[in-house]
mmCIF file of C-alpha atoms in Angstrom:
data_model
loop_
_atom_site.group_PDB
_atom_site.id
_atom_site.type_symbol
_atom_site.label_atom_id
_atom_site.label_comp_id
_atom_site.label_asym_id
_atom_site.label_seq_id
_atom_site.Cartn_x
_atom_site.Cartn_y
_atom_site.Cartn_z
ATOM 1 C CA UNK A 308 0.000 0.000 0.000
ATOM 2 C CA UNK A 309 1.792 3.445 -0.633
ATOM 3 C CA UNK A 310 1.272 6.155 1.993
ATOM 4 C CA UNK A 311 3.866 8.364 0.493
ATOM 5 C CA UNK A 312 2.675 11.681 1.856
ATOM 6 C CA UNK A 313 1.014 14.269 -0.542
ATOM 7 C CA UNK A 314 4.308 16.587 -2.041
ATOM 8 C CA UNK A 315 3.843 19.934 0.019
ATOM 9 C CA UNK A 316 3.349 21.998 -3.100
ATOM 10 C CA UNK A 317 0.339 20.415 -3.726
ATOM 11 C CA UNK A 318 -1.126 20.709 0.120
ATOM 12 C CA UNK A 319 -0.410 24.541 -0.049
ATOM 13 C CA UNK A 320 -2.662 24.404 -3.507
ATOM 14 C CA UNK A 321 -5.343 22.147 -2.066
ATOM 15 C CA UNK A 322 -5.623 24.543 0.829
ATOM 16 C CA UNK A 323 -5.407 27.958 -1.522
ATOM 17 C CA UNK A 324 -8.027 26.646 -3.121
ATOM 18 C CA UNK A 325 -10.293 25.635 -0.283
ATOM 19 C CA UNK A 326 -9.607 29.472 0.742
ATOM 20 C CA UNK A 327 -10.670 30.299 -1.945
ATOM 21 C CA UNK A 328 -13.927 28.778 -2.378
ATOM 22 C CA UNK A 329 -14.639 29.956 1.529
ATOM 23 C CA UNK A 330 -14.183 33.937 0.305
ATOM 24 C CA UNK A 331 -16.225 32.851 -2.989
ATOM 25 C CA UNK A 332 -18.884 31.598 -1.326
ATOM 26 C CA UNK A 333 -18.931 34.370 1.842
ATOM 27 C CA UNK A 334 -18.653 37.099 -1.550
ATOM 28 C CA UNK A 335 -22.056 35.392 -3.580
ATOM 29 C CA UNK A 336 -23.326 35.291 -0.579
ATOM 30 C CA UNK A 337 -23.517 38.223 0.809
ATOM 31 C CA UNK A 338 -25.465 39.810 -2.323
ATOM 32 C CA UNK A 339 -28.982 40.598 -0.826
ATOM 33 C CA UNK A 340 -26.949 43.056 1.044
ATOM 34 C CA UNK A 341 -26.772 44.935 -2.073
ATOM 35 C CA UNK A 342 -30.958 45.896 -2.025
ATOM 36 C CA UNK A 343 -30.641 47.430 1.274
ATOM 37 C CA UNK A 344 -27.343 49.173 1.810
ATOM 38 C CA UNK A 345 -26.944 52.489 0.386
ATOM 39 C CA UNK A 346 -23.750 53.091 -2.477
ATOM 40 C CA UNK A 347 -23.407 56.312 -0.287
ATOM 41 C CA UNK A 348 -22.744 54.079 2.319
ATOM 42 C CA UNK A 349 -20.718 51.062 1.406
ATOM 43 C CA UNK A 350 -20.204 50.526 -2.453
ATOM 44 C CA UNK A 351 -18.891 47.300 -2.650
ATOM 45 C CA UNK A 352 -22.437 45.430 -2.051
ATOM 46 C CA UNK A 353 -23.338 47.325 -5.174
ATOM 47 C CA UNK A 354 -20.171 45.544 -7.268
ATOM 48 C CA UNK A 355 -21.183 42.289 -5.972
ATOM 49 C CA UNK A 356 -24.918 42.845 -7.758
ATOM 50 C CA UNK A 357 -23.225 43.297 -10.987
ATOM 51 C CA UNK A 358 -20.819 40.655 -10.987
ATOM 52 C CA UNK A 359 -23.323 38.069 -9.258
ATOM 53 C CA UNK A 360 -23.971 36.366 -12.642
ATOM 54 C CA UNK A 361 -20.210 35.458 -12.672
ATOM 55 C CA UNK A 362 -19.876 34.820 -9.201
ATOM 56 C CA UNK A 363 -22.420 32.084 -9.493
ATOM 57 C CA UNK A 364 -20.636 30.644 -12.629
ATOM 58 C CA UNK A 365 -17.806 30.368 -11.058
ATOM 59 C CA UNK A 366 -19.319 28.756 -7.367
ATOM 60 C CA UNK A 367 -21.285 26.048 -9.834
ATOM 61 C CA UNK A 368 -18.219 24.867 -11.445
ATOM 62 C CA UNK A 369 -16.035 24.568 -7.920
ATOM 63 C CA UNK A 370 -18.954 22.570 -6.942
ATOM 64 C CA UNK A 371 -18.517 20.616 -10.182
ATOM 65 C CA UNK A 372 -15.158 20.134 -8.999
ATOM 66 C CA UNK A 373 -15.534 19.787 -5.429
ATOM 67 C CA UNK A 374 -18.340 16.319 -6.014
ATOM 68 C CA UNK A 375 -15.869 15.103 -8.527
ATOM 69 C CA UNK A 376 -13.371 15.228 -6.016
ATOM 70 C CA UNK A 377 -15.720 14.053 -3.151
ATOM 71 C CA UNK A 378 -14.935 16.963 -1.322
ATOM 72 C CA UNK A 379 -16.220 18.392 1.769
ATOM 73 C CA UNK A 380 -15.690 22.099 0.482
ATOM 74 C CA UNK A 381 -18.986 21.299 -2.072
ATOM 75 C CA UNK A 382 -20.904 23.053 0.730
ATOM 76 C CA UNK A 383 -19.327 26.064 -0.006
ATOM 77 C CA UNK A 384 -20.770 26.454 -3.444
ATOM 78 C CA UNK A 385 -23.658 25.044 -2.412
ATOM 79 C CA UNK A 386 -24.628 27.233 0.286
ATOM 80 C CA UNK A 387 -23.584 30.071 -2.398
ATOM 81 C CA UNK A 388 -25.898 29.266 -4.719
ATOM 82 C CA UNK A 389 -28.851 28.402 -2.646
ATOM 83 C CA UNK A 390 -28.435 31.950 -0.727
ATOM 84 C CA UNK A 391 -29.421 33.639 -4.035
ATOM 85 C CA UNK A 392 -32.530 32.395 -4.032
ATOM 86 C CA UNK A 393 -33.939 36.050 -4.283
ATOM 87 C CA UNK A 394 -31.990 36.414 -7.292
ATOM 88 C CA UNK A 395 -33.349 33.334 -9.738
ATOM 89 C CA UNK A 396 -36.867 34.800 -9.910
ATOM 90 C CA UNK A 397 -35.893 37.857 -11.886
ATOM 91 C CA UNK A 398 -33.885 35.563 -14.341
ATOM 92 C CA UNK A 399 -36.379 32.981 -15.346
ATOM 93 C CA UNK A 400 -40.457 33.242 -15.168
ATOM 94 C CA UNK A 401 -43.113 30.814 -16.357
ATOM 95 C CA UNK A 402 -46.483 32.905 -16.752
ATOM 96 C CA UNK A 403 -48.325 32.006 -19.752
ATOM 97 C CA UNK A 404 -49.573 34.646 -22.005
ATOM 98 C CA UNK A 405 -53.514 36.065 -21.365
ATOM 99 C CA UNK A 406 -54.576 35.670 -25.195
ATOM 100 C CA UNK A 407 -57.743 38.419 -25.313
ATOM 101 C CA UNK A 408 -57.093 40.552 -22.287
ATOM 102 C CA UNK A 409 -58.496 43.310 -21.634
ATOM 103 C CA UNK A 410 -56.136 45.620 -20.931
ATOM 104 C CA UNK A 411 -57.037 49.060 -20.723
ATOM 105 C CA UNK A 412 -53.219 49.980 -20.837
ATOM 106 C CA UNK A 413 -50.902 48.513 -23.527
ATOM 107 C CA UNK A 414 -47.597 49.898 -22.227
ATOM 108 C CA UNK A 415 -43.989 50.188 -23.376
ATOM 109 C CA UNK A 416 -40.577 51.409 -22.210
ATOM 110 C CA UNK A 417 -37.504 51.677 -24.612
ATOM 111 C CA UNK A 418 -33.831 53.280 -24.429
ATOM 112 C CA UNK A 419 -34.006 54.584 -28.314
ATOM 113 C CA UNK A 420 -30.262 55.153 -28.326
ATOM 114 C CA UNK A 421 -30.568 58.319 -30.191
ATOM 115 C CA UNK A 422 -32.421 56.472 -32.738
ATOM 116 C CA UNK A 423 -29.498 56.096 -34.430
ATOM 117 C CA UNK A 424 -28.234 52.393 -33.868
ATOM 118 C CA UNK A 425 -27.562 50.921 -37.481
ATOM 119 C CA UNK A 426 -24.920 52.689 -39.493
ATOM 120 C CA UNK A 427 -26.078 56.249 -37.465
ATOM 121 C CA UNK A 428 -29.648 55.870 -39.761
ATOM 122 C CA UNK A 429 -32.860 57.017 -37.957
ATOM 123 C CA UNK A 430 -34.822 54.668 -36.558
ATOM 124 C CA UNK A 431 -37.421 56.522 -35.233
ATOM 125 C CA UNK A 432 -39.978 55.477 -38.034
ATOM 126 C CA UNK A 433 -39.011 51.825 -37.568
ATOM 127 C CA UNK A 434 -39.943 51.781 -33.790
ATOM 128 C CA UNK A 435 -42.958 54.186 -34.418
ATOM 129 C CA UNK A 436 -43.884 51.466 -36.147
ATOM 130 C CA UNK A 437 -43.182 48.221 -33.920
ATOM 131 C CA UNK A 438 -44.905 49.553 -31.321
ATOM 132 C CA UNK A 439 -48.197 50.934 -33.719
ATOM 133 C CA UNK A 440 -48.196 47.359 -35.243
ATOM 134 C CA UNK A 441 -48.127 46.123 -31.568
ATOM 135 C CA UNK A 442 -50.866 48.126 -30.142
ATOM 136 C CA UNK A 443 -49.117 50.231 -27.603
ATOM 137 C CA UNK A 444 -51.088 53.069 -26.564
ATOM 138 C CA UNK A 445 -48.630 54.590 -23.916
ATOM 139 C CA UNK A 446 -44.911 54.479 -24.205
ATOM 140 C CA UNK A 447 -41.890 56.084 -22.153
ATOM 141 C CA UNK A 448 -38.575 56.362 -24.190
ATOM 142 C CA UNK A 449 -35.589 57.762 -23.155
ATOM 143 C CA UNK A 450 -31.860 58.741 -24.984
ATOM 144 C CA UNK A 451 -34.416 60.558 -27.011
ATOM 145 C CA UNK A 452 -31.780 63.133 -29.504
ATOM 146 C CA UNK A 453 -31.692 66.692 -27.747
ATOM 147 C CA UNK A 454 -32.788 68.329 -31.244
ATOM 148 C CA UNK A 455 -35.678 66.457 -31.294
ATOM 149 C CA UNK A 456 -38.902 68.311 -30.701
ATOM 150 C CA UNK A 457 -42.557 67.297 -29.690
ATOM 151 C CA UNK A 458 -43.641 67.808 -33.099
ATOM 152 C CA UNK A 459 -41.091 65.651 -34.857
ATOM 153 C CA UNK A 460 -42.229 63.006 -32.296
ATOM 154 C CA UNK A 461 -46.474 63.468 -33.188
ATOM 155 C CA UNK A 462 -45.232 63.627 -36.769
ATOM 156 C CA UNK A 463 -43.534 59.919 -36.204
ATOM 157 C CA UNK A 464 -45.328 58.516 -33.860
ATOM 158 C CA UNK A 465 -48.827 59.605 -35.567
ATOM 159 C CA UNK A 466 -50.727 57.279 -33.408
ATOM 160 C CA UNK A 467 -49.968 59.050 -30.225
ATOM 161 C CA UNK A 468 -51.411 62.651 -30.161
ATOM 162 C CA UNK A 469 -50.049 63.341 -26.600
ATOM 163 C CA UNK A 470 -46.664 64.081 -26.099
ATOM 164 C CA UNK A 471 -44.485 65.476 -23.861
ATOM 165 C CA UNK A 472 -41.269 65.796 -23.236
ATOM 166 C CA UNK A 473 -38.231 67.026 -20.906
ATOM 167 C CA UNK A 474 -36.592 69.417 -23.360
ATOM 168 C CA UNK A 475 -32.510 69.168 -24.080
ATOM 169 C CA UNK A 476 -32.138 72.737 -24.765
ATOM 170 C CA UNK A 477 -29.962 71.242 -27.756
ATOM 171 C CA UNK A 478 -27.589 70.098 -25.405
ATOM 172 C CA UNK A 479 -29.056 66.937 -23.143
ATOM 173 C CA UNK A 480 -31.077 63.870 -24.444
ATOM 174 C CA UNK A 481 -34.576 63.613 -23.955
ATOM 175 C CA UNK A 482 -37.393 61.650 -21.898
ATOM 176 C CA UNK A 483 -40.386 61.309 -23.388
ATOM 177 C CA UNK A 484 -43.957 60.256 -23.006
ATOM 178 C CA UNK A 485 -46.330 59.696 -25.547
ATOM 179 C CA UNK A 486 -50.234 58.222 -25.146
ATOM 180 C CA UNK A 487 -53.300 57.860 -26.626
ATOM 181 C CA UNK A 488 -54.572 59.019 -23.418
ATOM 182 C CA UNK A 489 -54.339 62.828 -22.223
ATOM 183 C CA UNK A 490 -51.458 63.540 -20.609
ATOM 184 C CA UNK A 491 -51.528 66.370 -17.536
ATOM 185 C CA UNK A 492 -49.476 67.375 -14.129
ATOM 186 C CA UNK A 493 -46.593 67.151 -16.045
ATOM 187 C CA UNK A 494 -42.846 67.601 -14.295
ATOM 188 C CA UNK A 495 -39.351 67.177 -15.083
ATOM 189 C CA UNK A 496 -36.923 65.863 -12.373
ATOM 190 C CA UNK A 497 -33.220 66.710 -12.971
ATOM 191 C CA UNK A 498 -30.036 66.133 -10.583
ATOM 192 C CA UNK A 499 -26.399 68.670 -10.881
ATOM 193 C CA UNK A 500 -25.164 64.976 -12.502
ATOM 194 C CA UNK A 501 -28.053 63.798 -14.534
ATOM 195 C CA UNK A 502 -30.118 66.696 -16.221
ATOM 196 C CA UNK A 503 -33.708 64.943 -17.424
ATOM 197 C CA UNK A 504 -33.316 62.316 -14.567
ATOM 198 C CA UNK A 505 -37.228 61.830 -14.869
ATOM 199 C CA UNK A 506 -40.341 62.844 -16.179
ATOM 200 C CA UNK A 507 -44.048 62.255 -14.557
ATOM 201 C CA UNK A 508 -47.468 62.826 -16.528
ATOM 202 C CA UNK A 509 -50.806 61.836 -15.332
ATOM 203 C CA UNK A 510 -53.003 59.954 -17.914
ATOM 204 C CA UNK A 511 -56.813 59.413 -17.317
ATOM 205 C CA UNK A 512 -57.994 55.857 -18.522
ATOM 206 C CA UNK A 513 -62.011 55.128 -18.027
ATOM 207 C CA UNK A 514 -62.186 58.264 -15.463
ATOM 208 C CA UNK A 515 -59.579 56.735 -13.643
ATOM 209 C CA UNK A 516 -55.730 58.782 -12.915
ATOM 210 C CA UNK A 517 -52.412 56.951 -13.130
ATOM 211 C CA UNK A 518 -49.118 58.595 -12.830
ATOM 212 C CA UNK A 519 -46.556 57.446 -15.270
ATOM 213 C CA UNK A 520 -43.192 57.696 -14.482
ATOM 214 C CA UNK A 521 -40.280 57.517 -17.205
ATOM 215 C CA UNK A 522 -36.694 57.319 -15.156
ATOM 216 C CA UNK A 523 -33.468 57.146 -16.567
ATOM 217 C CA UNK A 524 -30.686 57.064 -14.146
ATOM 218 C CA UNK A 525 -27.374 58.029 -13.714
ATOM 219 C CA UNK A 526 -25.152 56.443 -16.282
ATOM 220 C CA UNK A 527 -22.838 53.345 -15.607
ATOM 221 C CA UNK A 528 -20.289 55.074 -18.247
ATOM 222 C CA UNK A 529 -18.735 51.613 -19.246
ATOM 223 C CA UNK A 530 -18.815 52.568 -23.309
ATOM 224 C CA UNK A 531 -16.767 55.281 -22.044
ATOM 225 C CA UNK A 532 -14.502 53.787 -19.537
ATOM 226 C CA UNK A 533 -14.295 50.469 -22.168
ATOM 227 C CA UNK A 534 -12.278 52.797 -24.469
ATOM 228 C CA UNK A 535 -10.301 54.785 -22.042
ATOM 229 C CA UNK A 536 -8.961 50.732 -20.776
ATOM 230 C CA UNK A 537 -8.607 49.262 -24.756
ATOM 231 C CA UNK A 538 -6.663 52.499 -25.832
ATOM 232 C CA UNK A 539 -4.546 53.509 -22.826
ATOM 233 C CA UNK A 540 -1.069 52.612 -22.274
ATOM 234 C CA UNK A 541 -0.690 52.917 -18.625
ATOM 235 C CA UNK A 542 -3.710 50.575 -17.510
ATOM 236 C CA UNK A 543 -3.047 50.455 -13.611
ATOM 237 C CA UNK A 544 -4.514 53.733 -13.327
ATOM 238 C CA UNK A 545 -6.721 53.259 -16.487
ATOM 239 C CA UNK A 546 -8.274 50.216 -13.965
ATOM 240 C CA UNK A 547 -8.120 52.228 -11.117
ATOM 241 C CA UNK A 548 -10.192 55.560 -12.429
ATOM 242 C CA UNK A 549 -12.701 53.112 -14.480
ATOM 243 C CA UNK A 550 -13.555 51.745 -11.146
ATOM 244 C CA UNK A 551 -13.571 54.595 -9.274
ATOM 245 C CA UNK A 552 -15.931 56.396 -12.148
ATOM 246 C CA UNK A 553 -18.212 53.449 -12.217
ATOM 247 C CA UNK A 554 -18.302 53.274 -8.056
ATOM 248 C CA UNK A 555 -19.114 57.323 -8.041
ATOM 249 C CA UNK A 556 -21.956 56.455 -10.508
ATOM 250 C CA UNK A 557 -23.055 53.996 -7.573
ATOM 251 C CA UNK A 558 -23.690 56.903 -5.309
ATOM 252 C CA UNK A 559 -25.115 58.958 -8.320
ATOM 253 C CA UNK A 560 -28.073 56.887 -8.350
ATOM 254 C CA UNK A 561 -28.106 55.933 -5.026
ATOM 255 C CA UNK A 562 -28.822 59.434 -4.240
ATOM 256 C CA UNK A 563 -31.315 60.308 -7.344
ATOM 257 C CA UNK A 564 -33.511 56.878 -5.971
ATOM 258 C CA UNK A 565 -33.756 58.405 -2.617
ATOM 259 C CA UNK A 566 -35.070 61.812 -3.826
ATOM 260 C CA UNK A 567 -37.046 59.770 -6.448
ATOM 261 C CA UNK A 568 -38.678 57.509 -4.047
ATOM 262 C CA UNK A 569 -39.754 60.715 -1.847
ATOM 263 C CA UNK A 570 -41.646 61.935 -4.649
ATOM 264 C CA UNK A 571 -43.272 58.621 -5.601
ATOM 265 C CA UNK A 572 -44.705 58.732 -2.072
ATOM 266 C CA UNK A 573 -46.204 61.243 -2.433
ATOM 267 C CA UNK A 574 -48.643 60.406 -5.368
ATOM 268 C CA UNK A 575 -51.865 60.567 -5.142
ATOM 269 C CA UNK A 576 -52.386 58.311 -7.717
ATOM 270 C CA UNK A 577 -51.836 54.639 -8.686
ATOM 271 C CA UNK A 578 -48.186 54.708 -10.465
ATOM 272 C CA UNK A 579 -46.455 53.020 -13.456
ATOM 273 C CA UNK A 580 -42.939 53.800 -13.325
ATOM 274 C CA UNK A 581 -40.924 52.491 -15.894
ATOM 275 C CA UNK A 582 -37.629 53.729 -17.517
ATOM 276 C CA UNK A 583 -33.349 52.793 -18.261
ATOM 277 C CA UNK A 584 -32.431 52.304 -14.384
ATOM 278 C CA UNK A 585 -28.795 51.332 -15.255
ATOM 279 C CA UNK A 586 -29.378 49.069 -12.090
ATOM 280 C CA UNK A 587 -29.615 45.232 -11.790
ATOM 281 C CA UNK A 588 -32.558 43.941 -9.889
ATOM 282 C CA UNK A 589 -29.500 43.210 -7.295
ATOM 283 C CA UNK A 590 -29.148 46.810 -6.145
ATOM 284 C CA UNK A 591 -30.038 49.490 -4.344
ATOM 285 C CA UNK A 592 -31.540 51.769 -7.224
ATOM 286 C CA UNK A 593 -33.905 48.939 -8.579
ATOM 287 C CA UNK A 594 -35.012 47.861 -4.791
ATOM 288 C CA UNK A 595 -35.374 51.407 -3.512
ATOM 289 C CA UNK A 596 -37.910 52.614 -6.468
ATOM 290 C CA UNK A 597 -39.797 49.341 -6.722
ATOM 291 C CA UNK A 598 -40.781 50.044 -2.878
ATOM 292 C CA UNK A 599 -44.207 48.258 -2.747
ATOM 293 C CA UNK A 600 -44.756 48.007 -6.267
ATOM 294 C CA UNK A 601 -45.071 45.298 -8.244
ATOM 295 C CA UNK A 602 -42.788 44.291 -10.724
ATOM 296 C CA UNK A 603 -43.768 43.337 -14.340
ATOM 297 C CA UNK A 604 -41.864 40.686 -15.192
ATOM 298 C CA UNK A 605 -42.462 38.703 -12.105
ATOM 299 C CA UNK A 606 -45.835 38.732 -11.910
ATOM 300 C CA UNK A 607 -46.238 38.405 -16.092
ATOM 301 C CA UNK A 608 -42.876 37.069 -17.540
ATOM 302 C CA UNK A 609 -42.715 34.322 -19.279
ATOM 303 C CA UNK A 610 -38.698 33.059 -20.276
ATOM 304 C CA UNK A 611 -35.529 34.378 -19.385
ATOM 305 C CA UNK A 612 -35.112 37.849 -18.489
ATOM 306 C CA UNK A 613 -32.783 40.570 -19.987
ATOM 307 C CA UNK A 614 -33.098 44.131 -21.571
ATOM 308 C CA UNK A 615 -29.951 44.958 -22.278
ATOM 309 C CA UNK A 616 -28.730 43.157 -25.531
ATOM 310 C CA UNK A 617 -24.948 42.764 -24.753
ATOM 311 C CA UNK A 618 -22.997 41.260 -22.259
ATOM 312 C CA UNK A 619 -24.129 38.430 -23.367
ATOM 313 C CA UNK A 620 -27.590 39.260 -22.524
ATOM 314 C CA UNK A 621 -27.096 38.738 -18.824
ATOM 315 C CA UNK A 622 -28.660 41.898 -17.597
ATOM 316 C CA UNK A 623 -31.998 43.637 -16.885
ATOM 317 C CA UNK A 624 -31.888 47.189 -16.337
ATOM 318 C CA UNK A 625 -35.368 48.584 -18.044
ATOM 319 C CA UNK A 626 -38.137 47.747 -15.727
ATOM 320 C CA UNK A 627 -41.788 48.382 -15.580
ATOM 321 C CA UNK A 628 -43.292 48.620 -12.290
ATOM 322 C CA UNK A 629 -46.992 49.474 -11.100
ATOM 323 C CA UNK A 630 -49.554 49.560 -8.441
ATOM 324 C CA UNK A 631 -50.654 46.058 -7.606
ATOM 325 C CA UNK A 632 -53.831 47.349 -6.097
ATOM 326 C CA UNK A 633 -55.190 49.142 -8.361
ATOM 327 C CA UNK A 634 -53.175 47.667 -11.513
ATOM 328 C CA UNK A 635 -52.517 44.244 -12.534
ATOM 329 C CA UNK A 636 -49.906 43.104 -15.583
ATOM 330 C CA UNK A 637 -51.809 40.598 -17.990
ATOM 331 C CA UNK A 638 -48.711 40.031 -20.637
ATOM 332 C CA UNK A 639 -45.201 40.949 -20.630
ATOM 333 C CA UNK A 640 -42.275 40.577 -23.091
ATOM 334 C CA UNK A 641 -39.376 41.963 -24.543
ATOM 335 C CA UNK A 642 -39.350 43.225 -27.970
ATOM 336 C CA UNK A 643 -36.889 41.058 -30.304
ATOM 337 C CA UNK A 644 -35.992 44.353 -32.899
ATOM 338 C CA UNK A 645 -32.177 45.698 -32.672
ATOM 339 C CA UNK A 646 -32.148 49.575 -32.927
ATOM 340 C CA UNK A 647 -30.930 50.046 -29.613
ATOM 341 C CA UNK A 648 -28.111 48.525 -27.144
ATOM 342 C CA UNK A 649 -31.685 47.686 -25.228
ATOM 343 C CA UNK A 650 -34.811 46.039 -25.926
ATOM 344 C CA UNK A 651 -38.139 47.619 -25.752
ATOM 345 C CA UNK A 652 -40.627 45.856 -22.811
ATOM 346 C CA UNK A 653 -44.262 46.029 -23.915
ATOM 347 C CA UNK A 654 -46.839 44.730 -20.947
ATOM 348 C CA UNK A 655 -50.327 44.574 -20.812
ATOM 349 C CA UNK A 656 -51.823 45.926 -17.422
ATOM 350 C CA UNK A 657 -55.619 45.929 -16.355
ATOM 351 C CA UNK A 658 -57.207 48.416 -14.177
ATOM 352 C CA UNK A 659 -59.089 46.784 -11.069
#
């Protein structure tokens, strides 16, 4: 029988390793702080919301490893993965579609991009279109172009003959809503950071009032800091100031949420607040707005969930949330057309 003892090179690996699935799994874990813990206050919860995709790859394939290897350490991952349990719901839903509904509101929210995506064409037409063709009768956009004027949008969007919007004085992009419905107590909500932050309009559907809310936070600035990394020389402090921009953006919205979720309490109306949050549903922006409100896609999603077409298509930023007691999402989905770095999301809501 050989009981040569295990070369102590390999011991010190074995036990790295072990240390390091005990700080992978403590990391993962610790996510659900990120909903409740202000940016302002400790930013690193925040990090661990983006990255938690990643975070569980990598704790499902050291448990891979670890049951190969028989190995007590499988916990670890294991207890990672199961402590996300809040997480999985926002990823993958199973509600079947309401064929017939009757949904007074047929609602959409879409980051335009300019509406310039494809070879810097205008796409406004195009989407005008998808969303006629798909019966939307209320939509929020945002990254609308800062020349663009309420006329150019009725002109477009013919269907809709209420519009307003924030107003770029030629130099900011846009929010904008449009509606079948008339559109009153209008107001534009803008930060020293983020000009046209948001923009709330009451609509009146069967004598009823609901206050739409169009948000677009504080930007991540990754397209940005993505170039400044690929085209600088010196990238320790190329890493260093992309991470400390993206952190600062953190706070941005952590602070904009706060003063946003003030005003939302004080509606008088059932809301439907919708908009580009630049937040996963692992954060402190998207938990701090949704509040008490419901949240489209898990009470009407059906699939996996995403908005935001790259990375792989692991994220969902644009979110429509509403009043569950007074409001109730029949359909939800995510429009499959490509003239934005997002995807439009069209749902279906019923007024009790």
């Amino acid at each position: 029988m050989n009981n040569r003892p295990t070369p102590q090179p390999l011991r010190i690996r074995a036990s790295l390793g072990k240390v390091a699935a005990v700080i992978l799994m403590v990391v993962t874990s610790l996510s659900f702080l990120a909903l409740y813990v202000s940016p302002d206050t400790f930013v690193f919860f925040q990090w661990i919301g983006v990255v938690l995709p990643m975070l569980l790859f990598c704790n499902l394939f050291v448990l891979i490893i670890a049951w190969y290897k028989k190995s007590w350490y499988s916990i670890c991952p294991l207890i990672a993965i199961l402590a996300n349990f809040h997480y999985y719901p926002h990823k993958f839903q199973m509600h079947q579609p309401e064929e017939g509904n009757l949904a007074e509101i047929k609602f959409a929210t879409y980051n335009v991009h300019e509406f310039k995506m494809i070879y810097n064409l205008s796409s406004m037409e195009q989407i005008a279109a998808y969303f006629s063709t798909n019966q939307v009768n209320t939509i929020c956009l945002q990254e609308v172009p800062a020349d663009c004027t309420e006329a150019d949008l009725k002109q477009i969007f013919s269907s809709m003959p209420y519009v307003v919007i924030t107003g770029g004085g030629g130099q900011y992009d846009q929010l904008a809503i449009l509606s079948k419905y008339p559109l009153d107590s209008i107001s534009t909500i803008s930060f020293p950071e983020r000009p046209n932050c948001a923009l709330l309009a009451d609509i009146t559907v069967n004598n009823k009032k609901i206050r739409i809310g169009n948000f677009h936070l504080q930007t991540t600035n990754w397209n940005q800091v993505k170039g400044t990394l690929l085209y600088q020389e010196d990238t320790r402090h190329s890493w260093t100031d992309a991470l400390g921009t993206i952190s600062n953006n953190f706070k941005f919205r952590g602070r904009q949420v706060d003063s946003l979720r003030r005003i939302l309490d004080g509606s008088p109306y059932p809301l439907v607040v919708s908009g580009d949050f630049n937040n996963t549903p692992v954060s402190y922006g998207y938990n701090t707005i949704k509040g008490d409100l419901e949240d489209a896609y898990l009470e009407a999603g059906n699939g996996y969930g995403y908005t935001y077409r790259y990375f792989m298509k692991l994220y969902r930023i644009d979110f429509v949330l509403y009043s569950g007691t007074k409001l109730k999402a029949k359909n939800y989905r995510i429009g499959d057309i490509d003239f934005s770095d997002h995807s439009p999301v069209l749902v279906d809501m019923a007024i009790h």
